[in-house]
PDB file of C-alpha atoms in Angstrom:
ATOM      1  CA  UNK A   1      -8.734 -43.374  36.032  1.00  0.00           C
ATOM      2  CA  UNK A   2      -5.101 -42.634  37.279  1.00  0.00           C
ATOM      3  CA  UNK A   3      -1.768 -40.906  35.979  1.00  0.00           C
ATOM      4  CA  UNK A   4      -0.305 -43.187  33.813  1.00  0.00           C
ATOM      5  CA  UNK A   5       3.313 -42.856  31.070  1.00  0.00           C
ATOM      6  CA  UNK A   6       1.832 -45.264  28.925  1.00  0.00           C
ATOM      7  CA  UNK A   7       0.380 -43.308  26.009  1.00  0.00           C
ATOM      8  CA  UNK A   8      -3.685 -43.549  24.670  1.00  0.00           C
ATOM      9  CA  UNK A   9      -4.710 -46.201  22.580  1.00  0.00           C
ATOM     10  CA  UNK A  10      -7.777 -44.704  21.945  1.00  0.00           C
ATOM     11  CA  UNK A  11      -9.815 -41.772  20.914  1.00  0.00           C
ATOM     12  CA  UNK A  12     -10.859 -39.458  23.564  1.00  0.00           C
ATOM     13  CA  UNK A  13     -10.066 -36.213  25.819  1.00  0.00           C
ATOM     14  CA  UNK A  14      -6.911 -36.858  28.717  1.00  0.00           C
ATOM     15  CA  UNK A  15      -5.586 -34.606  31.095  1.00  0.00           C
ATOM     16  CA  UNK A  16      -1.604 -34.534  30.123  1.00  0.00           C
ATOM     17  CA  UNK A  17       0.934 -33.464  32.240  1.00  0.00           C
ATOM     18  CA  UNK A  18       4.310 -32.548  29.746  1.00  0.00           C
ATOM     19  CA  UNK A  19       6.550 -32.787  32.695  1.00  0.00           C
ATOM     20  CA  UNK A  20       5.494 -36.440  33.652  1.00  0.00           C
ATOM     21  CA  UNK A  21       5.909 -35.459  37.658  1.00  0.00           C
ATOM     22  CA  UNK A  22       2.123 -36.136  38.769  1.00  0.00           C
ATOM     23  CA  UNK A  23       3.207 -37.694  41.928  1.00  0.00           C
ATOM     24  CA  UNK A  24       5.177 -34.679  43.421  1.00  0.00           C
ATOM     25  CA  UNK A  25       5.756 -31.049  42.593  1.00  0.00           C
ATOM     26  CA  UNK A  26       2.939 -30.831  39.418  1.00  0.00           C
ATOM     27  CA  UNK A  27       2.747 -27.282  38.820  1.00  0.00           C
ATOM     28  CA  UNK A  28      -1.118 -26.762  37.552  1.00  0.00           C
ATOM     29  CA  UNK A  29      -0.167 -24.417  34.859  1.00  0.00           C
ATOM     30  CA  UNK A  30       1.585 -27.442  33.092  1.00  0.00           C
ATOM     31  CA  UNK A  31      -1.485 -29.317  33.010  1.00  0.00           C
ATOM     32  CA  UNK A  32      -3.753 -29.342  30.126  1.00  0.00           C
ATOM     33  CA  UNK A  33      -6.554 -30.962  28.416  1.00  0.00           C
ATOM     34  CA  UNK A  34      -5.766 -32.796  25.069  1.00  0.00           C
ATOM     35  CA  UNK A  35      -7.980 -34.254  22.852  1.00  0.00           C
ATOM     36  CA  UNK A  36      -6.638 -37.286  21.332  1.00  0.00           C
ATOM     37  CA  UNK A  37      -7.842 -38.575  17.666  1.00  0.00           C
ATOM     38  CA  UNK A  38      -7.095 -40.217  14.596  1.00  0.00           C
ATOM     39  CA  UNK A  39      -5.340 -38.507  11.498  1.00  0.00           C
ATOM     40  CA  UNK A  40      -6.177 -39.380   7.817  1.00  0.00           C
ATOM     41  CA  UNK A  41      -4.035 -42.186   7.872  1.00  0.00           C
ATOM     42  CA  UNK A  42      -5.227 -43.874  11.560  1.00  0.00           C
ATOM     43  CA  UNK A  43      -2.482 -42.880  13.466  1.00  0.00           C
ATOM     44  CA  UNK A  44      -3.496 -41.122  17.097  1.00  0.00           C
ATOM     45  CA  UNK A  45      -2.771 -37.413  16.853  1.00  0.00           C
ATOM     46  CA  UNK A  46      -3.070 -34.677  20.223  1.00  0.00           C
ATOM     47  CA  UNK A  47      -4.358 -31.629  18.437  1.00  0.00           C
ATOM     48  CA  UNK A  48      -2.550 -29.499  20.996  1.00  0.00           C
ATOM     49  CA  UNK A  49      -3.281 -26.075  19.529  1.00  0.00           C
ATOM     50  CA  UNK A  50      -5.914 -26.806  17.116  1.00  0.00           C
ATOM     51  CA  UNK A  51      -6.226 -29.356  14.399  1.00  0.00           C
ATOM     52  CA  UNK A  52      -3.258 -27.133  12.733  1.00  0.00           C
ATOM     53  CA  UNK A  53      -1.339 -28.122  15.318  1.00  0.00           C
ATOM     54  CA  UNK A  54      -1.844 -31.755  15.856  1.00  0.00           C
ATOM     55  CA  UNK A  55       1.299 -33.805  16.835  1.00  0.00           C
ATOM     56  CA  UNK A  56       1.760 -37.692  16.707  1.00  0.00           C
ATOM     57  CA  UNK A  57       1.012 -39.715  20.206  1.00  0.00           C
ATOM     58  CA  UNK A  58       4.386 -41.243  19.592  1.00  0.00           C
ATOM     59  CA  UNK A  59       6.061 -37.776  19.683  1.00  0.00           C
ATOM     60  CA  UNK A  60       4.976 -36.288  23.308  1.00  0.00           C
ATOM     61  CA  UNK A  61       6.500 -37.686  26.428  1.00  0.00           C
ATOM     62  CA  UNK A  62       5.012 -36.953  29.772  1.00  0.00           C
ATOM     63  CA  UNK A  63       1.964 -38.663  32.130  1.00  0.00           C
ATOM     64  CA  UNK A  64      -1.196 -39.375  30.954  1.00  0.00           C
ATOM     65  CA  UNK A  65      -5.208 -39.598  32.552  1.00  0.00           C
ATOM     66  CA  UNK A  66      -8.046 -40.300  31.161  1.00  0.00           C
ATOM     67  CA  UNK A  67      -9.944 -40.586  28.478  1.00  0.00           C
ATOM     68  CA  UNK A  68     -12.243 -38.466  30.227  1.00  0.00           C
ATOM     69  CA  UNK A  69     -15.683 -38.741  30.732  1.00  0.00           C
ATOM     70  CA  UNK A  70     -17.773 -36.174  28.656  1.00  0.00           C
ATOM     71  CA  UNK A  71     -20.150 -33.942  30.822  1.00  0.00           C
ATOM     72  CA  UNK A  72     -23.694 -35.000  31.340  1.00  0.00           C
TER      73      UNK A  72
END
């Protein structure tokens, strides 16, 4: 798993950094956990605040890492 611009292709929960700088001066307040899913019509969606607030993958720019593994 490593940083990454290219956008999820699949379901799942990424780390996303808005800012895209992973590799130098990241502030860790930027970061944030986004879970990544399908809309009615099969098009990814990051519900970002909530499922009211879901915005299409195509829409948000930045660096991407993950999916990430769910806690055992």
């Amino acid at each position: 798993m490593a940083w990454t611009a290219t956008k999820p292709i699949k379901a799942g929960k990424y780390w996303y950094d808005p800012n895209g700088h992973h590799q130098a001066g990241r502030q860790k307040h930027e970061l944030r956990i986004v879970a990544i899913r399908p809309d009615a019509n099969g098009n990814l969606v990051a519900l970002l605040h909530g499922e009211a607030g879901s915005a299409p993958i195509e829409t948000l720019n930045g660096d991407w890492c993950g999916p990430l593994d769910p806690p055992m």
